[in-house]
Coordinates of C-alpha atoms in Angstrom, one line a residue:
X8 CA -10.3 25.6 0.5
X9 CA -6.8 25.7 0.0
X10 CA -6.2 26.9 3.8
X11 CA -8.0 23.8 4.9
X12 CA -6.0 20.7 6.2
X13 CA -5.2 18.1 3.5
X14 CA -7.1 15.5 5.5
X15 CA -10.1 17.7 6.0
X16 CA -9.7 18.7 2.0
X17 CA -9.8 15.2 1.2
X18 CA -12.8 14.0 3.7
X19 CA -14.9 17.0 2.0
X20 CA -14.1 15.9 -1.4
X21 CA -15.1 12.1 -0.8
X22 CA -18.3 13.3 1.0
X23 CA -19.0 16.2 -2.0
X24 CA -18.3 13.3 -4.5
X25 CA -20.6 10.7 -2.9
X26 CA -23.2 13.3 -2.2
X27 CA -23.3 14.7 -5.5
X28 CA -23.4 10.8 -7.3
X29 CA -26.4 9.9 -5.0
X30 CA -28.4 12.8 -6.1
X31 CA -27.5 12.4 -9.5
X32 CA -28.4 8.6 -9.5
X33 CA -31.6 9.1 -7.5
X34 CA -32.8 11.9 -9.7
X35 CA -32.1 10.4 -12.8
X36 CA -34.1 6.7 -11.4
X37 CA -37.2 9.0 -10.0
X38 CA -37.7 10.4 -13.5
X39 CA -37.4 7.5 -15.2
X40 CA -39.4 5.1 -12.6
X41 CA -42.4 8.4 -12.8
X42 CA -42.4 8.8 -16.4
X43 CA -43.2 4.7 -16.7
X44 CA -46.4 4.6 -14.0
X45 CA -47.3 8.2 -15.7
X46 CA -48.2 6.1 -18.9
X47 CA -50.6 3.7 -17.5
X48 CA -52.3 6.7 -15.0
X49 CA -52.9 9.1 -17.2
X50 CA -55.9 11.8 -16.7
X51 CA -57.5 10.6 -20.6
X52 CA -57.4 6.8 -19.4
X53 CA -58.8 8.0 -16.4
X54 CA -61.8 9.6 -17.9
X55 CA -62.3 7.5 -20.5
X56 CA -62.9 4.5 -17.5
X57 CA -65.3 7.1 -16.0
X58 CA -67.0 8.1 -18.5
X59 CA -67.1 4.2 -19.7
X60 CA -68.8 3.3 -16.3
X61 CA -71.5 6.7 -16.5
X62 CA -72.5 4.8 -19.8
X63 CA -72.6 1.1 -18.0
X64 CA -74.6 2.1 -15.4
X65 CA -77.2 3.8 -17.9
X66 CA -77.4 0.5 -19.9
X67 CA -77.4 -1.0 -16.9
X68 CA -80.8 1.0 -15.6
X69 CA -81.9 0.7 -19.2
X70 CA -81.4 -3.9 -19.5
X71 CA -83.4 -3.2 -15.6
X72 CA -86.2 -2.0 -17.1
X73 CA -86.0 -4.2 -20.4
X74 CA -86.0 -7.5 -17.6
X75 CA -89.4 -6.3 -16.5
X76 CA -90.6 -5.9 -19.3
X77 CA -90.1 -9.3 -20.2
X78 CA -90.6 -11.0 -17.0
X79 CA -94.1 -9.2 -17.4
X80 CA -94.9 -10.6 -21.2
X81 CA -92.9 -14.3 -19.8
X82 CA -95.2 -14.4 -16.8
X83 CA -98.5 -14.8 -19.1
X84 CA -96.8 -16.1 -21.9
X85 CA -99.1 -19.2 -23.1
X86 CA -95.7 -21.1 -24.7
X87 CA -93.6 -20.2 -21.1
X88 CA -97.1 -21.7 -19.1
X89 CA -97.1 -24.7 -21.2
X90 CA -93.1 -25.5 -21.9
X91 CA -93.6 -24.9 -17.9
X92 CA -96.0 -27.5 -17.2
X93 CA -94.1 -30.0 -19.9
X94 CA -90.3 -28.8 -17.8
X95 CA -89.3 -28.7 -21.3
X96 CA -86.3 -27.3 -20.4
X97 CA -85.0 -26.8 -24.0
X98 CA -87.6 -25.0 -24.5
X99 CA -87.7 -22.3 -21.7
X100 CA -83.8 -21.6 -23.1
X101 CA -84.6 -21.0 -26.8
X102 CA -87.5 -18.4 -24.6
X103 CA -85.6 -16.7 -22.7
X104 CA -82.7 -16.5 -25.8
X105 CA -79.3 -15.2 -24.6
X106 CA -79.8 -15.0 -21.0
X107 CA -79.4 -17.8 -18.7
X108 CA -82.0 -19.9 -17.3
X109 CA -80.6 -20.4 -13.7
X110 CA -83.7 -22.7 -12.3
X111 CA -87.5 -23.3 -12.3
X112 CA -89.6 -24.5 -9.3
X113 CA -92.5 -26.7 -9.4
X114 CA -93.9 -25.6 -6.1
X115 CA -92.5 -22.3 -5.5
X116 CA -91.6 -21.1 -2.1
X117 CA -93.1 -18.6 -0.2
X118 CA -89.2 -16.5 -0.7
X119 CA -90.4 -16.7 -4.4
X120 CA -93.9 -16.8 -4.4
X121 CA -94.4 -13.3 -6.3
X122 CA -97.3 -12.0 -8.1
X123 CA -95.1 -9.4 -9.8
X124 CA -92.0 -10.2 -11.7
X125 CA -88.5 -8.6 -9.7
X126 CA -85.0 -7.8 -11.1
X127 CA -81.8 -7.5 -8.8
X128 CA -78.8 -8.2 -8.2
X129 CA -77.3 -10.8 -5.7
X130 CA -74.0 -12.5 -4.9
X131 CA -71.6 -9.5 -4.8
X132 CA -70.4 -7.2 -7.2
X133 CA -69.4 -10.0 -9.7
X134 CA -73.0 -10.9 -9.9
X135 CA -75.1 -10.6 -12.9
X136 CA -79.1 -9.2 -13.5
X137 CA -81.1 -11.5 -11.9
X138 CA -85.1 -11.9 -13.1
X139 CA -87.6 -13.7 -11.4
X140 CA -90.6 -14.5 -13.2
X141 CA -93.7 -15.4 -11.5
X142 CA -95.6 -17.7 -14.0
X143 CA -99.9 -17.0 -13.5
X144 CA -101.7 -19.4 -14.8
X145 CA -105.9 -18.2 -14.0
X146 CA -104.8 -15.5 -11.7
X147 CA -102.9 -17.8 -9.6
X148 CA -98.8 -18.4 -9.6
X149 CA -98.0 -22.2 -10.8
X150 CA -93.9 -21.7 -10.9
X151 CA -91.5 -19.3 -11.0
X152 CA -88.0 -18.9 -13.0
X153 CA -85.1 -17.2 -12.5
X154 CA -83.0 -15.9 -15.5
X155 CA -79.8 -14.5 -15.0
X156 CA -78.4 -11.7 -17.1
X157 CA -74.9 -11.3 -17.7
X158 CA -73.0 -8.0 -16.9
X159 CA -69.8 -9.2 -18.4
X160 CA -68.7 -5.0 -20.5
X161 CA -70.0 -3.5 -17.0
X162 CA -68.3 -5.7 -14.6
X163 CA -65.1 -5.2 -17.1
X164 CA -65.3 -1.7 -16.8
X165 CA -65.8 -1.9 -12.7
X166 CA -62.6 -4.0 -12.2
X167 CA -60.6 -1.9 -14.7
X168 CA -61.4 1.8 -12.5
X169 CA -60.6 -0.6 -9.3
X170 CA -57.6 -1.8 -10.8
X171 CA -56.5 1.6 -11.8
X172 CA -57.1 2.8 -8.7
X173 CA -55.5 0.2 -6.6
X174 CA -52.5 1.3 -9.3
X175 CA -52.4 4.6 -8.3
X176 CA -52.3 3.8 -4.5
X177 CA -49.4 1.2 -5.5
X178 CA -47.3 4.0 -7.4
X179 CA -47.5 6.3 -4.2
X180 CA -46.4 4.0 -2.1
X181 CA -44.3 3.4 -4.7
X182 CA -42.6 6.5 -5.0
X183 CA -43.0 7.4 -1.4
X184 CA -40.5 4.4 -0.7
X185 CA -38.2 5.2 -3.4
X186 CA -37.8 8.6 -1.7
X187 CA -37.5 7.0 1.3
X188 CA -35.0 4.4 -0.4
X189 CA -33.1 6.8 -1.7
X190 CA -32.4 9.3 1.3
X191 CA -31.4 6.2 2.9
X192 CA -28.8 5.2 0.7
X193 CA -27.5 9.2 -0.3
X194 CA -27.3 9.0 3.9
X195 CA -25.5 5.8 4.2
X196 CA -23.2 6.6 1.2
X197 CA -22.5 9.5 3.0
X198 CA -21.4 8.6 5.6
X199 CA -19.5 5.7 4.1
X200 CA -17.8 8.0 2.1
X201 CA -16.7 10.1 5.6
X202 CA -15.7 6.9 7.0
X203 CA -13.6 6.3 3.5
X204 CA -12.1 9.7 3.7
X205 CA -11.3 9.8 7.3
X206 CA -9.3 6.4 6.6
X207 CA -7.7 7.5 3.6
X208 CA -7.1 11.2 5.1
X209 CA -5.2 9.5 8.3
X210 CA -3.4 7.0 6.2
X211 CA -1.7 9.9 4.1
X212 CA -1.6 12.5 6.4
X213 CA -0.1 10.2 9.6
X214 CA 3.3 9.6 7.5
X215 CA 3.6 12.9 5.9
X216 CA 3.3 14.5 9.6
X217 CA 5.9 11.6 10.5
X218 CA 7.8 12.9 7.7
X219 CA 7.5 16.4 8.1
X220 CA 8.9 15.7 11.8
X221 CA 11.7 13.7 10.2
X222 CA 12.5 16.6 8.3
X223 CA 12.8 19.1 10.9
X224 CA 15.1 16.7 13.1
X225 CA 17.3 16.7 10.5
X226 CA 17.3 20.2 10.3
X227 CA 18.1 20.4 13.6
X228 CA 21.1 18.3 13.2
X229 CA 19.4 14.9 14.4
X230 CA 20.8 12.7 11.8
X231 CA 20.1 9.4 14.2
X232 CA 16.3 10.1 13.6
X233 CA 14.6 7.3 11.6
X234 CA 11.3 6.9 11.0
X235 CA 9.3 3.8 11.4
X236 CA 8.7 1.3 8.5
X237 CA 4.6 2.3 6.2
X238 CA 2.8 0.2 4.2
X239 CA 4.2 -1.3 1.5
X240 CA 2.7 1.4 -1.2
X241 CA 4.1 4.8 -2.3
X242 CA 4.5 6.1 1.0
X243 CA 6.5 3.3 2.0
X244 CA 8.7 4.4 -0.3
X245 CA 9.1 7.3 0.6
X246 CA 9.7 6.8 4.3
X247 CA 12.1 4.3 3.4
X248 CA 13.6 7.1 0.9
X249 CA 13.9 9.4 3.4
X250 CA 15.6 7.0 5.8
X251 CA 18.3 6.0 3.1
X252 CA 18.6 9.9 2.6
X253 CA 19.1 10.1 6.5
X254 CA 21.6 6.7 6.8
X255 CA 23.8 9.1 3.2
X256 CA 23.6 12.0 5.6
X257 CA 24.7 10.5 8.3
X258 CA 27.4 8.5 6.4
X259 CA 28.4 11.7 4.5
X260 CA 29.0 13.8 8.2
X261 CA 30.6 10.8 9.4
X262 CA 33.1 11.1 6.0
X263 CA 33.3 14.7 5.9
X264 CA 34.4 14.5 9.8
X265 CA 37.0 11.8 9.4
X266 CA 38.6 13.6 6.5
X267 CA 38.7 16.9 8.5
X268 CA 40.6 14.8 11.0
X269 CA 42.8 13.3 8.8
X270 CA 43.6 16.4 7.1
X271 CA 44.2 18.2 10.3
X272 CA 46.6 15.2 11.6
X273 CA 48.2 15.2 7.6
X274 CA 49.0 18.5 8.1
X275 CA 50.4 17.9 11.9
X276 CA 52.6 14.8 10.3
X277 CA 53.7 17.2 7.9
X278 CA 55.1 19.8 10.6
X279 CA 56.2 17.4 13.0
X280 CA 58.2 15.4 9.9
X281 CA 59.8 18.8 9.3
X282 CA 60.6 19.8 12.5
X283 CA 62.0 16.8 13.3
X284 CA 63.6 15.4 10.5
X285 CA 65.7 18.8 9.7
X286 CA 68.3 18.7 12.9
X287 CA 68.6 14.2 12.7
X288 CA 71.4 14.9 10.4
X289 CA 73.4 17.3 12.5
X290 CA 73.0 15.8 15.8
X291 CA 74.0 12.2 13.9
X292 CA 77.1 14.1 12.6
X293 CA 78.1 16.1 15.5
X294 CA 78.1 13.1 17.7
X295 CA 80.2 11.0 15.6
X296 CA 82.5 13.7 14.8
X297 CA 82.6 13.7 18.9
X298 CA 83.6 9.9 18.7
X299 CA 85.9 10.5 15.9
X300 CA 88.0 13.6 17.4
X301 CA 89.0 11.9 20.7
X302 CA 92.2 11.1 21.0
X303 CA 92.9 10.7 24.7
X304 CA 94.1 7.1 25.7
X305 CA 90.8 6.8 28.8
X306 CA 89.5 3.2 27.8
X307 CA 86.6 3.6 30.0
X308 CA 85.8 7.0 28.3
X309 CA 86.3 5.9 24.8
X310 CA 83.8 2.4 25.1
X311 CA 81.2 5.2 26.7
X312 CA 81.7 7.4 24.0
X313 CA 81.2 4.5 21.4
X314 CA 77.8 3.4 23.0
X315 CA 76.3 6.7 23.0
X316 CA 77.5 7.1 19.5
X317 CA 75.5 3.9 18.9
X318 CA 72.7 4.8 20.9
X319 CA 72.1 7.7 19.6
X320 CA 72.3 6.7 15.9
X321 CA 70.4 3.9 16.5
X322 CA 67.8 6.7 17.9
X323 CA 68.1 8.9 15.3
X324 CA 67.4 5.8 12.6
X325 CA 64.3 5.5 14.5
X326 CA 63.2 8.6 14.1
X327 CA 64.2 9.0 10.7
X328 CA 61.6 5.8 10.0
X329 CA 58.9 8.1 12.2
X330 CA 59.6 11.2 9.9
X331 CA 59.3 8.6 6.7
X332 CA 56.0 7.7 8.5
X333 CA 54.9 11.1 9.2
X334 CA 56.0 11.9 5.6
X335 CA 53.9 9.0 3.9
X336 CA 50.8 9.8 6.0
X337 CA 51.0 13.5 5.2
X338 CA 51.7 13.1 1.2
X339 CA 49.1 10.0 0.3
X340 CA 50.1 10.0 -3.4
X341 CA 47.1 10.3 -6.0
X342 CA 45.3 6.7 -6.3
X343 CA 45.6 5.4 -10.2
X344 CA 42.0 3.5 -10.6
X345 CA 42.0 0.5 -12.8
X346 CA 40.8 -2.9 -13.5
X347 CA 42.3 -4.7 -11.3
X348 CA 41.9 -8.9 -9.7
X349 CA 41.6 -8.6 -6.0
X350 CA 42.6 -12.5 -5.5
X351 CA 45.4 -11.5 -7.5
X352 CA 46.5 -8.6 -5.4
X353 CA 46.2 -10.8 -2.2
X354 CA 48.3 -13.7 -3.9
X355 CA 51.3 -11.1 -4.7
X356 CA 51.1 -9.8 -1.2
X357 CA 51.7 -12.9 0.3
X358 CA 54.9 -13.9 -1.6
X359 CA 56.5 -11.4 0.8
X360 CA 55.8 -13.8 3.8
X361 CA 57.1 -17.3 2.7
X362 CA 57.5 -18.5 6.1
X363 CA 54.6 -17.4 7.4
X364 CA 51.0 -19.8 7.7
X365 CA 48.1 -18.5 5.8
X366 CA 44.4 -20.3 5.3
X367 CA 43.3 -18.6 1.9
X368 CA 39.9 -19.0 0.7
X369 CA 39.1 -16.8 -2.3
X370 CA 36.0 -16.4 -4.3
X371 CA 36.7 -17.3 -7.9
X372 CA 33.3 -15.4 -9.0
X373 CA 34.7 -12.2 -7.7
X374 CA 35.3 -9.3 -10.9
X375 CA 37.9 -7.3 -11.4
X376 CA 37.3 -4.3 -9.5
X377 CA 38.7 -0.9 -9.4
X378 CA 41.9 -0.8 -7.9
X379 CA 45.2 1.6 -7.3
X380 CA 47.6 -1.5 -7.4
X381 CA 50.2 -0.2 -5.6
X382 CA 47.9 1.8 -3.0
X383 CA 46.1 -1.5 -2.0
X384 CA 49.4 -3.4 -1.6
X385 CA 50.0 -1.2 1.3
X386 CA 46.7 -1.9 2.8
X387 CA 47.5 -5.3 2.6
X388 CA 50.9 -5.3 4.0
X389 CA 49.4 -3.1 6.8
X390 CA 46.9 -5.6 7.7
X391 CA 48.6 -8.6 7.2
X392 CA 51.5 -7.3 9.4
X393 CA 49.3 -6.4 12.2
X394 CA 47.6 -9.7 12.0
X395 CA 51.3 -11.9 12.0
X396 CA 51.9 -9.2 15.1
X397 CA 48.8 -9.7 17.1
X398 CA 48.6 -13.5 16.2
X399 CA 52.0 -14.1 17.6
X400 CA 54.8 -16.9 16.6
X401 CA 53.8 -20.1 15.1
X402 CA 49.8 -18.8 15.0
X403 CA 48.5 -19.0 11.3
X404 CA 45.8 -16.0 10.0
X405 CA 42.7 -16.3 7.2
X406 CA 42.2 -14.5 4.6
X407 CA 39.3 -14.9 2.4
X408 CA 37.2 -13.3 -0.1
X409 CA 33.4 -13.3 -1.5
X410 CA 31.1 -12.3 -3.9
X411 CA 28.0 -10.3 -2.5
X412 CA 26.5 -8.3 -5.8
X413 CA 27.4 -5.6 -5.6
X414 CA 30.2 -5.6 -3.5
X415 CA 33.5 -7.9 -3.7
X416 CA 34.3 -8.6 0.6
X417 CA 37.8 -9.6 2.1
X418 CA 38.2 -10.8 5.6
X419 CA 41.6 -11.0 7.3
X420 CA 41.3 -12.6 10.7
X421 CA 44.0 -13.3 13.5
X422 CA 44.1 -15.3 16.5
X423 CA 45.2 -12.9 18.4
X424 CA 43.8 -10.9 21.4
X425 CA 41.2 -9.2 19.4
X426 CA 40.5 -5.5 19.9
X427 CA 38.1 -4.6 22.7
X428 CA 34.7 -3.2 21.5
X429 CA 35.2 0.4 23.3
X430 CA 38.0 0.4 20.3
X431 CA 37.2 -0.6 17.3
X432 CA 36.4 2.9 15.7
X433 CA 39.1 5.1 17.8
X434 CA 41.0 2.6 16.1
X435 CA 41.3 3.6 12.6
X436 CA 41.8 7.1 13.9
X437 CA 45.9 8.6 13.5
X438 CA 48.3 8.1 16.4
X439 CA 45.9 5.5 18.3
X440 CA 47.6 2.2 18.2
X441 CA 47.3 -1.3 20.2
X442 CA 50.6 -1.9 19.7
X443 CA 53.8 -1.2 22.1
X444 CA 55.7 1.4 20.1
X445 CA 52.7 1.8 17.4
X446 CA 52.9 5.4 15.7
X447 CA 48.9 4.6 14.9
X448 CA 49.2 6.2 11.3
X449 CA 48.8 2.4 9.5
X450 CA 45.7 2.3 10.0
X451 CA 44.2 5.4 9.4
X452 CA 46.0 5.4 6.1
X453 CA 44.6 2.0 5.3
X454 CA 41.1 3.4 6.4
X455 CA 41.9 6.6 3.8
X456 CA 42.8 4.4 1.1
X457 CA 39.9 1.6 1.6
X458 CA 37.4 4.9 1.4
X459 CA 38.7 6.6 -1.5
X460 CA 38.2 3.0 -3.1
X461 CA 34.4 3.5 -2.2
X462 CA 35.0 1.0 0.0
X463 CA 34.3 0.5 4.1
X464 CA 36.4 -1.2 6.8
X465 CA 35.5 -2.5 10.0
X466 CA 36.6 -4.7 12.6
X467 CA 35.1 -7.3 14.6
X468 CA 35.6 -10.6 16.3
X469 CA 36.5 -13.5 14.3
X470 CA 34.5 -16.7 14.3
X471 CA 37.2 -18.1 16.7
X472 CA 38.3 -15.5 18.6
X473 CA 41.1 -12.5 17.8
X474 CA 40.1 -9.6 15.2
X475 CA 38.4 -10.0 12.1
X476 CA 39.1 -6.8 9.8
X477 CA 36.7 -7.1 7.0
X478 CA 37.1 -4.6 3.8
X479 CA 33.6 -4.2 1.3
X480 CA 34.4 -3.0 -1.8
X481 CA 32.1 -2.1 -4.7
X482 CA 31.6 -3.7 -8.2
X483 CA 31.9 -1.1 -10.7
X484 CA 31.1 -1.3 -14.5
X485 CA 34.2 1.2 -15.2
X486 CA 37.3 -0.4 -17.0
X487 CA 39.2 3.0 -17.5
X488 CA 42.4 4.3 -15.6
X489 CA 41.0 7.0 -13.1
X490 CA 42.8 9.2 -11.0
X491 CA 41.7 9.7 -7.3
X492 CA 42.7 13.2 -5.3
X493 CA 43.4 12.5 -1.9

């Protein structure tokens, strides 16, 4: 059983289930609905109607004979003649006692005209003993009666074996239909239940094949593999589970791969910051010293030997603030988590640019989040700086901020250029730059610090044109000083 599909295992069990219920039910009705007929057809009522009847035929034969008898005495019976000739029809009744007088004829027809007095029956099977009495008056018939004798224990016991016969025919039929009935139903149930399990069976096994699928693309490294929106029930869940779990995964990689980069271009800055910065000092000394030891009196020499001097200090300056760049994006210091307002944090930032015009539209309902102070300064003054660069002179730039539980969002926008869309993710990545001159590390280290924040950045088009950079933070219930490794 256990080898069997899970759609087939649960189609069997429906079916097994319904099948077993219908038998159940029917057996349990047919003994009850046979033990209540068995009661009113039972073999002693049975003989006791038959044996009832035997004896109401023999009294039957036996009030036959008794008739003739009497229609033989009544025939010649003096009072009969004369309460006869008189139609004293009082009379004739308290004669012929009990029994019924049914008529008397004056002038009796030839159908009646009898010498010999008759018993039968006539009129169906409801009919009663019927005497006719020819009344002889000097050898000759003057009138004739008919008495009628009731049959009403007989005729009782008649209708009751009909009627219990006409009962057991019913009850076969009976239970011959509730048979009948009953396959019918087991059938339908049946198949119902096949129908049911088939539905049910595709409806569970259809998204844990889908999921199963979804599985093994993952496995296989797939993590752009979604799988379609179920029903809203448990297995909706789940496929919306497992498409969260692939969205992590794929948001993990995507992490884990940017940090490799920046490590690997942390630990080039590093070099290059070494290699570079350790001969700045000689070279800035040796040609100075060149400047300073010339004595000769060659005016055209000594202004060229003052503007290389210049040049080249002015060069290695320059270089000096690429090392300091290097240096900073190769040692990102520890982050010092705390409560911390981000409206506040803009607000300081922007005392550094007095002369600069800013639209600020900050969220009042916005926490206090968890913030490195002086590690989100710099991602400010990076942003901000490239926005006043890309905005140009006299060009103003947004910045605003807004409450979206659970995350606090700030948007700094420009009216600059904008960044084209082939660029927007190359460029948060180190040494890419839109800028003339750009070393390309300010963003990547505002990137690096916005993540280990929790928080993403992206960049878009603003409402109006130039680049919208647009940082989401997340609302925390921790008011603690942490410490962050980068």
């Amino acid at each position: 059983m256990r080898r069997l599909p899970l759609r087939l295992r649960i189609i069997l069990a429906l079916v097994l289930l319904a099948a077993g219920t219908s038998a159940a039910v029917s057996g349990l009705t047919t003994y009850y609905l046979s033990q209540t007929p068995q009661i009113s057809t039972n073999p002693e009522l049975s003989s006791a109607l038959e044996i009832g009847l035997q004896l109401g035929k023999r009294d039957y034969d036996t009030r036959k004979s008794r008739l003739l008898d009497l229609g033989d005495r009544w025939s010649r019976d003096p009072r009969m003649i004369d309460a006869y000739e008189r139609a004293d029809t009082a009379e004739l009744n308290r004669i012929v006692g009990s029994r019924r007088l049914v008529a008397h004829f004056a002038e009796p027809s030839q159908a009646l005209a009898r010498s010999k007095p008759a018993v039968g029956r006539t009129g169906g099977d409801n009919a009663p003993l019927r005497l006719t009495v020819p009344l002889l008056k000097d050898g000759r018939v003057i009138g004739t009666l008919i008495v009628d004798d009731p049959l009403d224990e007989l005729l009782s016991i008649e209708r009751a074996l009909q009627t219990y016969g006409h009962i057991e025919m019913i009850i076969d039929e009976m239970r011959q239909g509730l048979f009948q009935s009953y396959f019918a139903i087991g059938a339908g149930a049946m198949v119902l239940a096949l129908l049911i399990g088939l539905r049910i069976g595709i409806g569970i096994t259809n998204p844990l094949s889908t999921l199963i699928r979804g599985t093994r693309e993952l496995a296989q490294d797939n993590l752009d593999y979604r799988i379609p929106s179920g029903p809203p029930d448990e297995i909706g869940m789940l496929i919306e589970s497992f498409n969260h779990m692939a969205t992590d995964l794929q948001e993990n990689r995507r992490r884990r791969v940017e940090a490799e980069k920046v490590a690997a271009w942390r630990e080039i800055a590093r070099r290059l910051a070494h290699e570079i910065k350790n001969p700045l000092t000689p070279i800035q000394l040796t040609v100075q010293q060149m400047r300073d030891k010339y004595t000769g009196k060659d005016e055209a020499y000594t202004r060229l030997l003052n503007d290389c001097t210049e040049i080249v200090t002015e060069e290695v300056e320059s270089l000096r603030s690429l090392v300091q760049e290097f240096a900073e994006f190769a040692r990102m210091p520890r982050l010092a988590l705390m409560p911390h307002d981000l409206n506040a944090a803009v607000r300081d930032t922007l005392k550094l640019y007095p002369d600069q015009q800013v639209r600020l539209d900050l969220d009042d309902r916005a926490p206090q989040l968890q913030l490195d102070p002086e590690g989100f300064r710099r991602v400010l003054i990076n942003l901000v700086e490239n926005s006043f660069d890309a905005a140009g002179e006299d060009s103003a730039i947004s910045i605003r901020t807004r409450f979206e539980d659970p995350q606090v969002v700030l948007d700094i926008v420009d009216e600059g250029p904008g960044v084209a869309s082939q660029d927007r993710e190359r460029i948060f990545e180190p040494y890419v730059s839109g800028k003339e001159g750009g070393t390309g590390l300010g963003l990547a280290m505002v990137r690096s610090i916005v993540e280990e924040h929790g928080g993403t950045i992206a960049v878009a088009d603003g409402p109006d044109g130039g680049a919208q950079f647009q940082i989401r933070l997340p609302v925390t219930q921790q008011n603690t000083s942490t410490e962050v490794t980068s």
